[in-house]
Coordinates of C-alpha atoms and ligand atoms in Angstrom, one line a residue:
M1 CA 0.0 0.0 0.0
A2 CA 1.6 3.2 -1.1
N3 CA 0.4 6.2 0.8
V4 CA 1.1 9.8 1.4
R5 CA 0.7 9.8 5.2
S6 CA 0.0 6.5 7.0
E7 CA 2.8 5.9 9.4
Y8 CA 0.6 5.5 12.4
T9 CA -2.0 3.1 11.0
D10 CA 0.9 1.2 9.3
S11 CA 2.8 0.9 12.6
V12 CA -0.2 -0.8 14.3
N13 CA -1.4 -2.7 11.2
F14 CA -4.8 -1.0 11.7
Y15 CA -6.3 -2.2 8.5
G16 CA -5.2 -5.8 8.8
Q17 CA -5.4 -7.4 5.4
E18 CA -7.5 -4.6 4.0
D19 CA -6.6 -1.4 2.2
P20 CA -8.5 1.8 3.2
R21 CA -9.1 2.9 -0.4
E22 CA -10.6 -0.5 -1.2
L23 CA -12.7 -0.4 1.9
V24 CA -14.2 2.9 0.7
E25 CA -14.9 1.4 -2.7
R26 CA -16.5 -1.7 -1.2
F27 CA -18.6 -0.1 1.6
G28 CA -19.0 3.5 0.5
S29 CA -17.7 6.8 1.7
P30 CA -17.7 8.1 4.4
L31 CA -17.1 5.0 6.5
Y32 CA -16.3 4.2 10.1
V33 CA -13.7 1.4 10.5
Y34 CA -12.9 -0.3 13.7
N35 CA -10.1 -2.7 14.7
E36 CA -10.9 -5.6 17.1
D37 CA -7.4 -6.2 18.3
M38 CA -6.9 -2.6 19.3
L39 CA -10.3 -2.6 21.1
R40 CA -9.3 -5.7 23.0
A41 CA -5.9 -4.2 23.9
R42 CA -7.5 -1.1 25.4
C43 CA -10.0 -3.2 27.4
R44 CA -7.0 -5.1 28.8
D45 CA -5.1 -1.9 29.7
L46 CA -8.1 -1.1 31.9
T47 CA -9.1 -4.4 33.4
G48 CA -5.4 -4.7 34.3
L49 CA -5.4 -1.5 36.4
S50 CA -6.2 -3.4 39.6
S51 CA -6.3 -7.1 40.6
H52 CA -8.5 -6.2 43.6
P53 CA -11.3 -8.9 43.4
G54 CA -14.1 -6.2 43.5
F55 CA -12.5 -4.1 40.7
R56 CA -14.7 -3.7 37.6
V57 CA -14.4 -1.8 34.3
N58 CA -17.9 -0.4 33.8
Y59 CA -17.7 0.6 30.1
S60 CA -19.6 3.8 29.4
A61 CA -21.6 2.9 26.4
K62 CA -22.4 6.5 25.3
A63 CA -19.0 6.5 23.6
N64 CA -19.9 3.8 21.1
T65 CA -22.9 1.5 21.2
N66 CA -22.3 -0.7 18.1
P67 CA -23.4 -4.2 19.4
S68 CA -20.4 -5.9 17.7
L69 CA -18.1 -3.7 19.7
L70 CA -20.2 -4.1 22.9
K71 CA -19.9 -7.9 22.6
I72 CA -16.2 -7.7 22.3
I73 CA -16.0 -5.4 25.3
R74 CA -18.3 -7.8 27.3
S75 CA -16.1 -10.8 26.3
E76 CA -13.1 -8.9 27.8
G77 CA -14.9 -9.0 31.2
C78 CA -16.3 -5.5 31.3
V79 CA -19.7 -4.5 32.6
V80 CA -21.6 -1.6 31.1
D81 CA -23.5 1.6 31.9
A82 CA -26.6 3.0 30.2
M83 CA -28.0 6.5 30.4
S84 CA -31.1 6.2 28.3
P85 CA -33.7 3.6 27.4
G86 CA -32.0 3.4 24.0
E87 CA -28.6 2.5 25.5
L88 CA -30.2 0.1 27.9
H89 CA -32.0 -1.6 25.0
I90 CA -28.8 -1.9 22.9
N91 CA -26.8 -3.2 25.8
Q92 CA -29.3 -5.9 26.3
L93 CA -29.2 -6.7 22.6
A94 CA -25.5 -7.1 22.9
G95 CA -26.0 -9.7 25.6
F96 CA -25.4 -7.7 28.8
T97 CA -27.5 -9.2 31.6
R98 CA -29.4 -7.2 34.3
E99 CA -26.6 -7.8 36.8
E100 CA -24.1 -6.3 34.4
I101 CA -25.9 -3.0 33.7
T102 CA -25.8 0.2 35.8
Y103 CA -28.1 3.0 34.8
V104 CA -26.5 6.4 35.3
C105 CA -29.0 9.1 34.2
N106 CA -30.0 12.7 35.0
N107 CA -33.3 14.6 34.7
V108 CA -35.5 11.7 33.5
S109 CA -39.2 10.8 33.8
A110 CA -40.9 8.6 36.4
E111 CA -41.5 6.0 33.7
E112 CA -37.8 5.9 32.7
L113 CA -36.8 5.5 36.4
K114 CA -39.2 2.6 36.7
N115 CA -38.0 0.9 33.5
A116 CA -34.4 1.4 34.6
S117 CA -35.1 -0.1 38.1
D118 CA -36.9 -3.1 36.5
N119 CA -34.0 -3.8 34.1
C120 CA -30.8 -2.8 35.8
D121 CA -28.8 -4.0 38.7
M122 CA -28.5 -0.5 40.0
V123 CA -29.9 2.9 39.1
S124 CA -28.0 6.1 39.9
V125 CA -29.9 9.3 40.5
D126 CA -28.2 12.7 40.6
S127 CA -30.5 15.1 42.5
L128 CA -32.8 15.1 45.5
A129 CA -35.7 15.6 43.2
Q130 CA -34.8 12.5 41.1
L131 CA -34.3 10.5 44.3
E132 CA -37.7 11.5 45.5
L133 CA -39.3 10.5 42.2
F134 CA -37.3 7.2 42.1
G135 CA -38.5 6.5 45.7
K136 CA -42.2 7.1 44.7
M137 CA -41.9 4.9 41.6
N138 CA -39.8 2.1 43.2
P139 CA -40.4 2.0 47.0
G140 CA -38.0 -0.4 48.7
A141 CA -35.7 -0.6 45.6
R142 CA -32.0 -0.5 45.3
V143 CA -30.6 2.9 44.5
M144 CA -27.2 4.5 43.8
I145 CA -26.6 8.2 44.4
R146 CA -24.3 10.4 42.3
F147 CA -22.4 12.9 44.3
N148 CA -20.4 15.9 43.1
P149 CA -16.9 15.7 44.5
G150 CA -16.3 19.4 43.9
I151 CA -13.4 18.5 41.6
G152 CA -13.7 18.7 37.8
A153 CA -11.4 17.9 34.8
G154 CA -11.9 17.7 31.0
H155 CA -10.7 18.7 27.5
S156 CA -13.4 21.3 27.2
E157 CA -15.7 23.2 29.6
K158 CA -18.5 21.4 27.9
V159 CA -17.4 18.0 29.3
V160 CA -16.3 18.9 32.8
T161 CA -18.9 17.4 35.1
G162 CA -17.5 17.9 38.6
G163 CA -17.5 21.1 40.6
K164 CA -20.0 23.8 41.3
K165 CA -20.3 25.1 37.7
T166 CA -22.0 21.9 36.5
K167 CA -25.5 20.4 36.6
F168 CA -24.3 17.0 37.9
G169 CA -24.5 15.2 41.2
V170 CA -25.7 15.9 44.7
D171 CA -23.7 18.1 47.0
P172 CA -22.4 15.9 49.8
E173 CA -23.5 18.6 52.2
M174 CA -27.1 17.5 51.4
L175 CA -26.6 14.1 53.0
P176 CA -29.2 14.7 55.7
Q177 CA -31.9 15.4 53.1
V178 CA -30.7 12.3 51.1
Q179 CA -31.1 10.2 54.3
E180 CA -34.6 11.5 54.9
I181 CA -35.8 10.6 51.4
V182 CA -34.1 7.2 51.5
A183 CA -35.8 6.4 54.8
R184 CA -39.2 7.6 53.8
H185 CA -39.3 5.4 50.7
Q186 CA -37.4 2.5 52.5
L187 CA -34.9 2.6 49.7
Q188 CA -31.8 0.4 49.8
F189 CA -29.0 2.8 49.4
V190 CA -26.4 0.5 47.9
G191 CA -24.2 2.5 45.7
V192 CA -22.4 5.9 45.2
N193 CA -20.9 7.3 42.1
Q194 CA -19.3 10.3 40.5
H195 CA -17.8 11.4 37.2
I196 CA -15.4 14.4 37.2
G197 CA -15.3 14.9 33.4
S198 CA -14.0 13.6 30.2
L199 CA -10.3 13.3 29.1
F200 CA -7.6 13.7 31.7
M201 CA -4.0 13.0 30.8
E202 CA -2.8 13.7 34.4
A203 CA -3.9 11.2 37.0
A204 CA -3.9 13.6 40.0
P205 CA -7.5 15.0 39.8
Y206 CA -9.0 11.6 39.3
L207 CA -7.0 10.2 42.3
D208 CA -8.0 13.2 44.4
A209 CA -11.6 12.7 43.6
M210 CA -11.4 9.0 44.4
K211 CA -10.3 9.9 47.9
V212 CA -13.2 12.3 48.3
L213 CA -15.7 9.6 47.3
L214 CA -14.0 7.0 49.6
A215 CA -14.3 9.4 52.5
L216 CA -18.0 9.8 51.8
A217 CA -18.4 6.0 51.4
E218 CA -16.7 5.6 54.8
K219 CA -19.3 7.9 56.3
L220 CA -22.1 6.1 54.6
L221 CA -20.9 2.7 55.8
S222 CA -20.6 4.0 59.3
L223 CA -24.2 5.2 59.1
G224 CA -25.2 1.6 58.2
Y225 CA -25.8 1.9 54.5
P226 CA -24.9 -1.4 52.8
L227 CA -22.8 -0.1 50.0
E228 CA -22.2 -2.6 47.3
V229 CA -20.7 -0.4 44.6
I230 CA -18.4 2.6 44.7
D231 CA -18.1 4.0 41.2
F232 CA -15.4 6.6 40.5
G233 CA -16.4 7.5 36.9
G234 CA -14.6 7.7 33.7
G235 CA -12.5 10.4 31.9
F236 CA -9.3 8.4 31.1
G237 CA -7.6 10.2 28.3
M238 CA -5.7 8.9 25.2
P239 CA -3.4 10.8 22.9
Y240 CA -5.1 12.5 20.0
H241 CA -1.9 14.1 18.8
K242 CA -0.2 10.9 17.7
Y243 CA 1.9 12.5 14.9
E244 CA 3.4 14.9 17.5
G245 CA 4.4 12.0 19.7
Q246 CA 2.0 12.9 22.5
P247 CA 2.7 10.5 25.4
R248 CA 0.0 8.0 26.6
L249 CA -1.3 8.0 30.2
D250 CA 1.1 5.8 32.2
M251 CA -1.3 2.9 32.9
T252 CA 1.3 1.1 35.1
E253 CA 1.7 4.1 37.4
L254 CA -2.0 4.9 37.3
G255 CA -2.8 1.2 38.0
N256 CA -0.4 1.1 40.9
A257 CA -2.0 4.2 42.4
I258 CA -5.6 3.1 41.9
H259 CA -4.9 -0.4 43.2
A260 CA -3.1 0.8 46.3
C261 CA -5.9 3.3 47.1
L262 CA -8.7 0.6 46.7
S263 CA -7.1 -2.3 48.4
E264 CA -5.8 -0.4 51.4
W265 CA -9.2 1.3 51.9
A266 CA -11.1 -2.0 51.4
E267 CA -8.9 -3.7 53.9
A268 CA -9.1 -0.9 56.5
K269 CA -12.9 -0.7 56.2
N270 CA -13.5 -4.4 55.8
Y271 CA -15.4 -3.6 52.5
N272 CA -16.2 -6.6 50.3
G273 CA -18.1 -4.8 47.6
R274 CA -17.2 -3.7 44.1
F275 CA -15.3 -0.7 42.8
F276 CA -16.1 0.6 39.3
I277 CA -14.2 2.8 37.0
E278 CA -16.4 4.0 34.1
P279 CA -14.3 4.8 31.0
G280 CA -15.9 5.3 27.6
R281 CA -13.3 7.1 25.4
Y282 CA -10.3 5.2 26.5
V283 CA -12.0 1.9 25.5
V284 CA -13.1 2.8 22.0
A285 CA -11.5 6.0 20.7
E286 CA -8.3 4.5 19.2
C287 CA -9.9 1.4 17.7
G288 CA -11.9 3.6 15.3
V289 CA -11.2 5.9 12.3
V290 CA -13.5 7.6 9.9
L291 CA -12.6 7.4 6.2
G292 CA -13.8 10.0 3.7
T293 CA -13.1 11.1 0.2
V294 CA -11.7 14.4 -1.0
Y295 CA -14.1 15.7 -3.7
A296 CA -12.7 19.2 -4.2
T297 CA -9.7 21.4 -3.3
K298 CA -9.6 25.1 -3.7
N299 CA -7.6 28.2 -2.8
N300 CA -9.4 31.1 -1.2
G301 CA -7.0 33.9 -0.8
P302 CA -4.1 32.6 1.2
H303 CA -6.1 29.6 2.4
R304 CA -6.0 26.1 0.9
Y305 CA -9.2 24.0 1.5
A306 CA -9.7 20.3 1.0
G307 CA -13.4 19.5 0.7
T308 CA -14.5 16.1 1.9
D309 CA -17.7 14.1 2.6
I310 CA -16.9 14.1 6.4
G311 CA -19.2 16.8 7.5
F312 CA -19.9 17.6 11.1
T313 CA -22.9 15.3 10.6
V314 CA -20.4 12.4 10.4
L315 CA -17.8 13.6 13.0
A316 CA -19.1 16.3 15.3
R317 CA -16.3 16.6 17.8
P318 CA -14.1 19.2 15.9
M319 CA -17.1 21.5 15.3
L320 CA -18.5 21.1 18.9
Y321 CA -15.3 21.2 21.0
D322 CA -12.6 22.4 18.5
A323 CA -11.4 18.9 19.1
F324 CA -8.2 17.7 17.3
H325 CA -8.0 14.5 15.3
D326 CA -4.9 13.5 13.4
V327 CA -5.3 13.1 9.6
E328 CA -3.9 10.4 7.3
I329 CA -3.9 10.7 3.5
Y330 CA -4.2 7.7 1.2
R331 CA -3.6 7.9 -2.6
E332 CA -3.2 5.3 -5.4
N333 CA 0.5 5.1 -6.1
G334 CA 1.0 7.9 -3.5
K335 CA 4.4 8.5 -2.1
P336 CA 5.3 9.8 1.4
D337 CA 5.6 13.5 0.9
T338 CA 7.8 15.4 3.3
E339 CA 6.8 18.9 2.0
V340 CA 3.9 20.2 4.0
V341 CA 1.4 23.0 3.3
A342 CA -1.1 24.6 5.7
Q343 CA -4.6 23.3 4.7
T344 CA -8.0 23.4 6.2
I345 CA -10.1 20.2 5.8
V346 CA -13.8 20.8 5.6
G347 CA -17.0 18.8 5.1
N348 CA -20.1 19.1 2.9
I349 CA -22.5 20.8 5.3
C350 CA -23.9 24.3 4.7
E351 CA -22.2 26.0 7.6
S352 CA -18.8 27.7 7.8
G353 CA -18.2 25.9 11.1
D354 CA -18.0 22.7 9.2
I355 CA -14.3 22.3 9.8
L356 CA -12.6 19.1 10.5
A357 CA -9.0 20.3 10.8
K358 CA -7.9 24.0 10.6
D359 CA -4.6 25.2 9.1
R360 CA -2.9 21.9 9.4
L361 CA 0.6 21.4 8.1
L362 CA 0.1 18.3 5.9
P363 CA 1.3 17.0 2.5
L364 CA -0.8 18.6 -0.2
I365 CA -4.2 16.9 -0.3
E366 CA -5.5 16.3 -3.8
Q367 CA -8.9 15.6 -5.3
G368 CA -9.6 11.8 -5.2
D369 CA -7.5 11.2 -2.0
V370 CA -9.1 9.1 0.7
I371 CA -8.4 10.6 4.1
A372 CA -8.7 9.1 7.6
M373 CA -9.6 11.0 10.8
L374 CA -7.9 9.0 13.5
D375 CA -9.2 8.2 17.0
A376 CA -12.8 8.5 15.9
G377 CA -14.1 5.4 17.7
A378 CA -15.4 7.3 20.7
Y379 CA -18.2 9.9 20.4
G380 CA -18.0 9.5 16.6
W381 CA -20.9 7.6 15.0
V382 CA -23.0 8.0 18.1
M383 CA -23.0 11.7 17.7
S384 CA -23.6 11.7 14.0
S385 CA -26.8 13.2 12.6
T386 CA -28.9 13.6 9.5
Y387 CA -28.7 17.4 9.3
N388 CA -29.0 18.6 5.7
H389 CA -30.6 15.2 5.3
R390 CA -27.2 13.5 4.8
L391 CA -27.4 9.8 5.5
R392 CA -25.4 8.4 8.4
P393 CA -22.4 6.2 7.3
A394 CA -21.8 2.5 7.5
E395 CA -19.5 0.9 10.1
V396 CA -17.1 -2.0 9.4
L397 CA -15.0 -4.0 11.9
I398 CA -11.6 -5.5 11.0
G399 CA -11.7 -8.7 13.0
S400 CA -8.7 -10.5 14.6
D401 CA -8.4 -12.4 11.3
G402 CA -7.5 -9.1 9.6
K403 CA -10.7 -9.1 7.4
A404 CA -13.4 -6.4 7.3
R405 CA -17.0 -7.1 7.9
L406 CA -20.0 -4.8 7.9
V407 CA -21.4 -4.1 11.4
R408 CA -23.8 -1.3 10.4
R409 CA -25.1 -0.6 6.9
R410 CA -25.2 2.9 5.5
E411 CA -28.6 4.6 6.0
T412 CA -31.0 4.8 3.0
L413 CA -33.4 7.5 1.9
D414 CA -36.2 5.3 3.4
D415 CA -34.5 5.4 6.8
L416 CA -34.6 9.2 6.6
T417 CA -38.4 9.2 6.0
A418 CA -39.3 6.2 8.1
S419 CA -40.8 8.2 11.0
L420 CA -42.7 10.7 9.0
V421 CA -46.5 10.7 9.0
L422 CA -47.1 11.6 5.3
E423 CA -50.4 13.4 4.7
Ligands
LIG1 N1 -19.6 8.2 33.2 C1 -20.5 9.3 33.1 C2 -21.5 9.5 34.1 C3 -20.3 10.1 32.0 O1 -21.2 11.2 31.9 C4 -19.3 9.9 31.0 C5 -19.2 10.8 29.9 C6 -18.5 8.8 31.2 C7 -18.7 8.0 32.4 C8 -17.4 8.4 30.3 O2 -16.4 9.4 30.1 P1 -15.1 9.2 29.2 O3 -14.3 8.1 29.9 O4 -15.6 8.8 27.9 O5 -14.4 10.4 29.2 N2 -18.8 13.9 23.7 C9 -17.7 14.3 24.4 C10 -17.5 13.5 25.7 C11 -18.7 13.6 26.6 C12 -18.6 12.7 27.8 C13 -19.9 12.6 28.5 N3 -19.9 11.8 29.6 C14 -16.4 14.2 23.5 O6 -16.6 13.8 22.3 O7 -15.3 14.5 23.9

């Protein structure tokens, strides 16, 4: 395979026996492509963080819900969260049992809380009002309560979920009110959880927040609540700047710190329950890329544009968060090109914010090239839309045998109109 820029995917044999240009020919463009071996490796990084018997990786399904990926994640020993009836449904479709699903929602209806309690091992509520509603709908049921540890972290303000500036969690100061509601509805208060935000590359805030939750858990145990699960949330980051050699999170160091913290605490408190971490991005981001085709290039004043079919309807992260994804360039008989030019890669949507990569120094992109946006496995397809009535793309999985298979077909015009009531 001769390519203009593909060192990263070459180095990890991302496409197995396949060629990205042929994949686009076979399955259409744009196209999400996943790699099974990479997904398994990331799951193992996480399950290996602690050998404590109660330690579990609770995969946060919001990052990617394709059932073929969910099945692989389950086979690696992970459990799963759900935050909507849709996620719950698809987790069940992928084979997760009631005991393996934790519902972590906010601001939902009474019916949703009832459905969650009927179908999940544990349901987390994140306000006094939701706890009250949960108690009314499910008197005597098991409940988990999400607290806000006052510590936040994340790659963008939009994804920081801890601290006073966010809508999430119950302030630990409100414990007396929590106790009153729990007692009134005879709820079994069996879990506590938190989530400080998405994408940290430094372990300190996560470890600090763990200690805050453990201190609260200690208090709850001493008050007699039979805690079965203490869930520290997700947010584990991975390097998006691969071509600049961005270092990975040091999982050995992180694992040592997490393991020591859990096992010492469990021993001191004689706690035999489970400890969850709840990563989404770390599990699936790197196992996925989105491929697209360059249909036009142009110069506008000093700016060079490469126009592709990867609009923000296909990959929303750059438009929403100014998120960075590395770019690879594939061309028939292409040659690695060391000369770089500043280029802006854009999609096919009718808004000037439809930018995938701004002023990037890359080898000159030409019409007909296939490009890959790397690390698109998390918050990629799940955040795609049909704005401008573009159809959502297909997804293929490169199995451990190195061969690609379709795991979601491309949408059709009939899918687009399926829910209409035509008069
Ligand atoms: N647990 C809870 C309660 C969450 O809200 C989230 C993510 C996670 C776990 C998993 O976080 P992760 O390990 O993936 O960072 N769309 C954004 C990310 C939003 C994250 C929302 N909550 C993005 O594309 O960067």
